Coordinates of C-alpha atoms and ligand atoms in Angstrom, one line a residue:
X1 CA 23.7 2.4 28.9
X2 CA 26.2 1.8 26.0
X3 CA 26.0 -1.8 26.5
X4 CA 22.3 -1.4 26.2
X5 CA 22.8 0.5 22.7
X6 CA 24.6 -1.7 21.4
X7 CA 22.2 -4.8 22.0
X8 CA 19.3 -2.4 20.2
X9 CA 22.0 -1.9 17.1
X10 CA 22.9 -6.0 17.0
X11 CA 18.7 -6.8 17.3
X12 CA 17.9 -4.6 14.8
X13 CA 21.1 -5.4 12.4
X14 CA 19.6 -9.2 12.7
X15 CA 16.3 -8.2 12.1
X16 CA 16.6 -6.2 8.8
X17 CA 16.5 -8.7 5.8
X18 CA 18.0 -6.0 3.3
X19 CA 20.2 -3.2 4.5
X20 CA 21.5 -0.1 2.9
X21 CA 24.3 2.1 4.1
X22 CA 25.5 5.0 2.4
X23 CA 24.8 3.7 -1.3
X24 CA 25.8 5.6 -4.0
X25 CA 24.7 4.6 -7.4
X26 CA 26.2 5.8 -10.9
X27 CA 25.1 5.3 -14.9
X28 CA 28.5 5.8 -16.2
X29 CA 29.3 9.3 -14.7
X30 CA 25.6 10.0 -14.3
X31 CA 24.6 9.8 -10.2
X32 CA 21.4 8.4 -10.1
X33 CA 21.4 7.2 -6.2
X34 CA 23.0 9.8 -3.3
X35 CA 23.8 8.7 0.0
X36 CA 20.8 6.0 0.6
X37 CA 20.6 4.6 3.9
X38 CA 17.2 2.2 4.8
X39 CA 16.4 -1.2 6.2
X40 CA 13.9 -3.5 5.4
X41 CA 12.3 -5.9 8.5
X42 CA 11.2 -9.3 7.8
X43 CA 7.8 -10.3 6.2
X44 CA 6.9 -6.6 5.8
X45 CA 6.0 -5.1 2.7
X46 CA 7.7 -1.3 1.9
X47 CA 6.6 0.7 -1.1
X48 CA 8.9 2.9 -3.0
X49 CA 7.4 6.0 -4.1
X50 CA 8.4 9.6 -5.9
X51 CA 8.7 11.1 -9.2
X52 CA 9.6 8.9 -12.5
X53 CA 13.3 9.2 -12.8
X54 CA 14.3 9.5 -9.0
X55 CA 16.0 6.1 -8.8
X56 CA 13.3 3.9 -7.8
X57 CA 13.7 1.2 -10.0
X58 CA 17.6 1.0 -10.0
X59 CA 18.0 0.8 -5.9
X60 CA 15.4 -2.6 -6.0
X61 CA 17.4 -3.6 -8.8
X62 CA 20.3 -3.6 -7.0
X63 CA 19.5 -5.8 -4.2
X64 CA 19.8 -8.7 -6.6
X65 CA 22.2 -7.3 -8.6
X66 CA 20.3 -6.6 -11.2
X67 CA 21.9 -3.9 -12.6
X68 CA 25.0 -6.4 -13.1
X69 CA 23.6 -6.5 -16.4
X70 CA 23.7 -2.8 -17.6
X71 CA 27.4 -1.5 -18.8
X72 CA 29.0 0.8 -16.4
X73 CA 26.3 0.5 -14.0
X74 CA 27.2 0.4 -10.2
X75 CA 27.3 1.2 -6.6
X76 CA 30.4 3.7 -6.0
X77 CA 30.3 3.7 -2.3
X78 CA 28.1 1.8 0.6
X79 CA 27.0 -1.8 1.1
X80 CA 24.1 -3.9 0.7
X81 CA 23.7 -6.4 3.1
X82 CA 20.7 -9.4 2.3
X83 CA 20.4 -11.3 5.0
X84 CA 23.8 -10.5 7.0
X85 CA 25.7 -10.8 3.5
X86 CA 27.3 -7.9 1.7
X87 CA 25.5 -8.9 -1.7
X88 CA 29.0 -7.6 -3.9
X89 CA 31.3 -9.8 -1.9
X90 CA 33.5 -12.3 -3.8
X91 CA 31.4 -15.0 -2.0
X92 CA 28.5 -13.8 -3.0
X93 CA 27.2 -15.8 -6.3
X94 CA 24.8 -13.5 -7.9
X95 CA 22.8 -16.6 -9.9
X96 CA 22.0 -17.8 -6.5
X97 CA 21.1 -14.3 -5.1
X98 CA 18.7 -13.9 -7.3
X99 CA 16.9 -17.1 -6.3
X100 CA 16.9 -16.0 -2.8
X101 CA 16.0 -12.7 -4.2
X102 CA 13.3 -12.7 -6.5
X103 CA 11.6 -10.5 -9.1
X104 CA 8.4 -9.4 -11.0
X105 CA 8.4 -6.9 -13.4
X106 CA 6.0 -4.3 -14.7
X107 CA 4.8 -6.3 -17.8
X108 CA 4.1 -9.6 -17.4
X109 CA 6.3 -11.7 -19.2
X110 CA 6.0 -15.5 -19.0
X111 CA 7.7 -17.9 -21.4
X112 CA 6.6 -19.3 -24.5
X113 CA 5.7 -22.4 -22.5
X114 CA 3.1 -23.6 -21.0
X115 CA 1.5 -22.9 -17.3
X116 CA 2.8 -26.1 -15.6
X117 CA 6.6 -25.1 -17.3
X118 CA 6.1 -21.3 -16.4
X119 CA 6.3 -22.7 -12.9
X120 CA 8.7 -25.5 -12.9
X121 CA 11.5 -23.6 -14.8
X122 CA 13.1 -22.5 -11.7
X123 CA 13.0 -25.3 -9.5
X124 CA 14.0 -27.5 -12.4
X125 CA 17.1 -25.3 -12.9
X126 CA 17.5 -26.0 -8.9
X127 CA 18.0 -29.2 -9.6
X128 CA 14.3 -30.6 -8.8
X129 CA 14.1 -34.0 -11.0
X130 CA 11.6 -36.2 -9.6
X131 CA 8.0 -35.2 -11.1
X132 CA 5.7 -36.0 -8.1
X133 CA 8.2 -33.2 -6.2
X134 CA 7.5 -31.0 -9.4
X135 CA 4.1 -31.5 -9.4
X136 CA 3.6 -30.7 -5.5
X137 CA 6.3 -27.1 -6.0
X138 CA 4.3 -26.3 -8.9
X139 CA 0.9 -26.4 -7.0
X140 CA 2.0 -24.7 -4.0
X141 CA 3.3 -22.1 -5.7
X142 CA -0.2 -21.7 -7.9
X143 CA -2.0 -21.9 -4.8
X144 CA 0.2 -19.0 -3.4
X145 CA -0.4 -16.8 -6.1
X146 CA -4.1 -17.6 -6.0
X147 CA -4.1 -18.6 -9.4
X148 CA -4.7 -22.9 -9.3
X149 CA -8.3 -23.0 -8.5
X150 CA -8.4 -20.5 -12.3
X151 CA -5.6 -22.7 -13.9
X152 CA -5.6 -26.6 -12.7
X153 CA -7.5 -27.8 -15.4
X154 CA -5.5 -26.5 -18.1
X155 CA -1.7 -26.7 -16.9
X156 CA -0.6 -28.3 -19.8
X157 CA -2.0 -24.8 -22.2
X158 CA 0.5 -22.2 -23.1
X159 CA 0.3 -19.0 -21.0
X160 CA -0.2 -16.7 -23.6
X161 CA -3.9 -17.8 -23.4
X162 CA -4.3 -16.3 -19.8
X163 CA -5.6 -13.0 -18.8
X164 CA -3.4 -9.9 -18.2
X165 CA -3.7 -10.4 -14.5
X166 CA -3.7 -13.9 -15.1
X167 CA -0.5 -13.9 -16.6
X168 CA 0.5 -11.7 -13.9
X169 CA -0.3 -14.0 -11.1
X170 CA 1.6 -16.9 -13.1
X171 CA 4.8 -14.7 -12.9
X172 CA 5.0 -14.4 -9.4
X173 CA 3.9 -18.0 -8.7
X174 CA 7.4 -17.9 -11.0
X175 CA 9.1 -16.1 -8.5
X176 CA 7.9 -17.8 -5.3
X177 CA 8.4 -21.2 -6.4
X178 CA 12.4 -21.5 -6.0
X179 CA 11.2 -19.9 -2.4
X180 CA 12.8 -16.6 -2.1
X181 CA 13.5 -14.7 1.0
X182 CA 12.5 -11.3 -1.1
X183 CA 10.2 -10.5 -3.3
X184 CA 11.1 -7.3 -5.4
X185 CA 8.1 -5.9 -7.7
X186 CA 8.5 -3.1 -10.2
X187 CA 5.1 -1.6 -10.5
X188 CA 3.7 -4.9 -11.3
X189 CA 0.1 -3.6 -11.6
X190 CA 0.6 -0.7 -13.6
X191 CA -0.3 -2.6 -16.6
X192 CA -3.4 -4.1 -15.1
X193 CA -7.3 -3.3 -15.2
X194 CA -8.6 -2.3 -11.8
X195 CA -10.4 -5.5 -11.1
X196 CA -7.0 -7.8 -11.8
X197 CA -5.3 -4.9 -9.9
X198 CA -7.4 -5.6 -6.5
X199 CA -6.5 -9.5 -6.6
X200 CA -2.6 -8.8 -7.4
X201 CA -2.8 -6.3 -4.1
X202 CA -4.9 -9.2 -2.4
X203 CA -2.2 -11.6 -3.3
X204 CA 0.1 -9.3 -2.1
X205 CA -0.5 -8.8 1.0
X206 CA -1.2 -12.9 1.6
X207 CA 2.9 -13.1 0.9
X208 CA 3.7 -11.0 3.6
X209 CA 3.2 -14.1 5.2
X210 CA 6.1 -15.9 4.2
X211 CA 8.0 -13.1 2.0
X212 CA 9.6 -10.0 2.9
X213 CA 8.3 -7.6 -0.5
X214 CA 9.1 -4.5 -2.1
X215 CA 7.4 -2.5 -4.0
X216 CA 8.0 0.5 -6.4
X217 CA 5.0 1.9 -7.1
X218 CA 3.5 4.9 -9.1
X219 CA 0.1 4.7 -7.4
X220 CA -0.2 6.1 -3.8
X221 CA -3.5 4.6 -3.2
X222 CA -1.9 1.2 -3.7
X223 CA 1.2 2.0 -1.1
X224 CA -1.9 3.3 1.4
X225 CA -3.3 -0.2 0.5
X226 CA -0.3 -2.9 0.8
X227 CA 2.2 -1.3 1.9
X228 CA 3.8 -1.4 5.6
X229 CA 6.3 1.1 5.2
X230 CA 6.9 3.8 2.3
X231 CA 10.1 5.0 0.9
X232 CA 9.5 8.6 -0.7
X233 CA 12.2 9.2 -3.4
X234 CA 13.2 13.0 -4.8
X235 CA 16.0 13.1 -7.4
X236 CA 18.2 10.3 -6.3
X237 CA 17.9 11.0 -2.6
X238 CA 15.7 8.6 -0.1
X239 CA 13.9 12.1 1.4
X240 CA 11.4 10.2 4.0
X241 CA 11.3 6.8 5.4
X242 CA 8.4 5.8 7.9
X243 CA 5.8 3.5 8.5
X244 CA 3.5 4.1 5.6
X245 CA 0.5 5.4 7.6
X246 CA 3.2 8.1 8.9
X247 CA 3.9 9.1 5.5
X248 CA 0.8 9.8 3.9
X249 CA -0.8 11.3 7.5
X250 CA 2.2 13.1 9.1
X251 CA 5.1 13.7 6.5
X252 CA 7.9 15.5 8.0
X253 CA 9.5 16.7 5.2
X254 CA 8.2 19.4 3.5
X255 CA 8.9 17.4 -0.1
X256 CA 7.1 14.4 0.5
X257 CA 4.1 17.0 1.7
X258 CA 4.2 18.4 -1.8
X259 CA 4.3 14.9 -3.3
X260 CA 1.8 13.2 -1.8
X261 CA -0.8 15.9 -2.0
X262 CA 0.0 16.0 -5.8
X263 CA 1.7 19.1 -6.1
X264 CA 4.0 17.5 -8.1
X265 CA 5.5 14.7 -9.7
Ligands
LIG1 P1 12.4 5.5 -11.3 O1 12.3 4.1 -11.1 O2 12.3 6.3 -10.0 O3 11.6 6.1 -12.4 P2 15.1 4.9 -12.3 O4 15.8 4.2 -11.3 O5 14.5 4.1 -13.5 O6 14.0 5.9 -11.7 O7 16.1 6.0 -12.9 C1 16.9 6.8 -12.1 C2 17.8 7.6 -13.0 O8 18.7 6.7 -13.7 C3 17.1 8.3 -14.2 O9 17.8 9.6 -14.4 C4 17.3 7.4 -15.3 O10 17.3 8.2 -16.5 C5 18.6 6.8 -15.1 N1 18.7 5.4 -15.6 C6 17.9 4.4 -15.4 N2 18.2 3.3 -16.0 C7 19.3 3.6 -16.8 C8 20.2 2.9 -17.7 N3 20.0 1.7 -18.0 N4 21.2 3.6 -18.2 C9 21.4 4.9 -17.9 N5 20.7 5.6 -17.1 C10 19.6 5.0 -16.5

């Protein structure tokens, strides 16, 4: 029976991607993470939910460290574990971890460069010399985020000239061409029209293919729409965790009831 136990703990240990036990999370003396426990399965997508301010944002920053880069920011107890690794371990290069773990933010923000550069700037920081290798990474990668058949005649043109969503797309075919494991997304529709919004939630859910994802969103009906799991936040504290269909049907706690059905936040 114990033996038996312990085989489900080692399966499921090998099968979370990203791992959380018992984080704890300050802003110089402020807490803004309690006690956060949550694992993330392979090639799923999980959407992080709750009110502005309940530490959305800094927990998917921190599994690429992230938050490295804000003074006195850090994790005062638990571990993080990506992929078997305990991200703050001396071993752990955090350059590198953020290949493996990549981002898109809010606002789009591509470089002053053009498309074909937008694309290439990671791999060619990876080392990638040879141009017909660039060429092939940078197509893929367009082609993942559905954007070559809008772009391939015009690679060479800055990407300032794209569309909002356009320029949107062009960030995460940033992100997914130094192939991550994890894509992290920081409510990257929230500055989009609801036409660009539908293909970025198309494109989406096509990564769950290949990329584990996670999401912090604002908008409910988008977690309903890509999201395998939900995450429902309250003031620092990870209140519900469930498959998202669970969540916005059946909520056990009596918080994410409230939230979800508006009542506040
Ligand atoms: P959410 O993503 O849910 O809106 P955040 O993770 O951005 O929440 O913020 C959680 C808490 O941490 C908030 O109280 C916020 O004010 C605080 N916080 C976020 N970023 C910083 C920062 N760079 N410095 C200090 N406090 C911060």
């Amino acid at each position: 029976m114990h033996d038996t136990i312990q085989t489900q703990e080692s399966t499921e240990k090998a099968t979370s991607v990203i791992e959380v036990d018992g984080v704890d999370f300050c802003y110089g003396d402020s807490m803004a993470l309690k006690g956060i426990d949550l694992k993330v399965p392979p090639r799923e997508i999980v959407a992080f939910i709750g009110p502005s301010g309940c530490g959305k944002s800094t927990l998917l920053r921190c599994f690429n460290r992230m938050n490295d880069l804000v003074p006195g920011a850090r994790v005062t107890k638990g571990t993080i574990h990506v992929n078997g690794s305990e991200i703050h371990s001396p071993e752990v290069d955090p350059v590198e971890l953020r290949r493996r773990v990549g981002m898109v933010f809010q606002k789009s923000n591509p470089f002053p460069r053009s498309i074909y550069e937008n694309v290439a700037y990671g791999p060619r920081i990876s080392g990638v010399v040879d141009k017909g290798e660039m060429d092939g990474i940078v197509e893929k990668a367009l082609k993942g985020s559905a954007l070559w058949d809008e772009v391939k005649d015009r690679l060479d043109e800055s990407a300032f000239g794209l569309s909002g969503g356009q320029q949107q797309r062009l960030c995460i075919a940033r992100a997914i061409a130094v192939r991550p494991e994890i894509v992290l997304m920081d409510e990257p529709c929230s500055a989009l029209d609801p036409i660009a919004t539908a293909k970025v939630e198309e494109l989406i859910l096509e990564l769950r293919r290949e990329f584990t994802i996670v999401i912090v969103t604002h908008n409910m009906q988008q977690a309903t729409r890509v999201s395998d799991k939900t995450a429902f936040f309250y003031l620092g504290e990870l209140v519900e965790y469930d498959q998202t269909s669970a969540i916005f049907s059946n909520p056990k706690r009596r918080e994410t009831e409230d939230y979800i059905s508006g009542r506040f936040g």
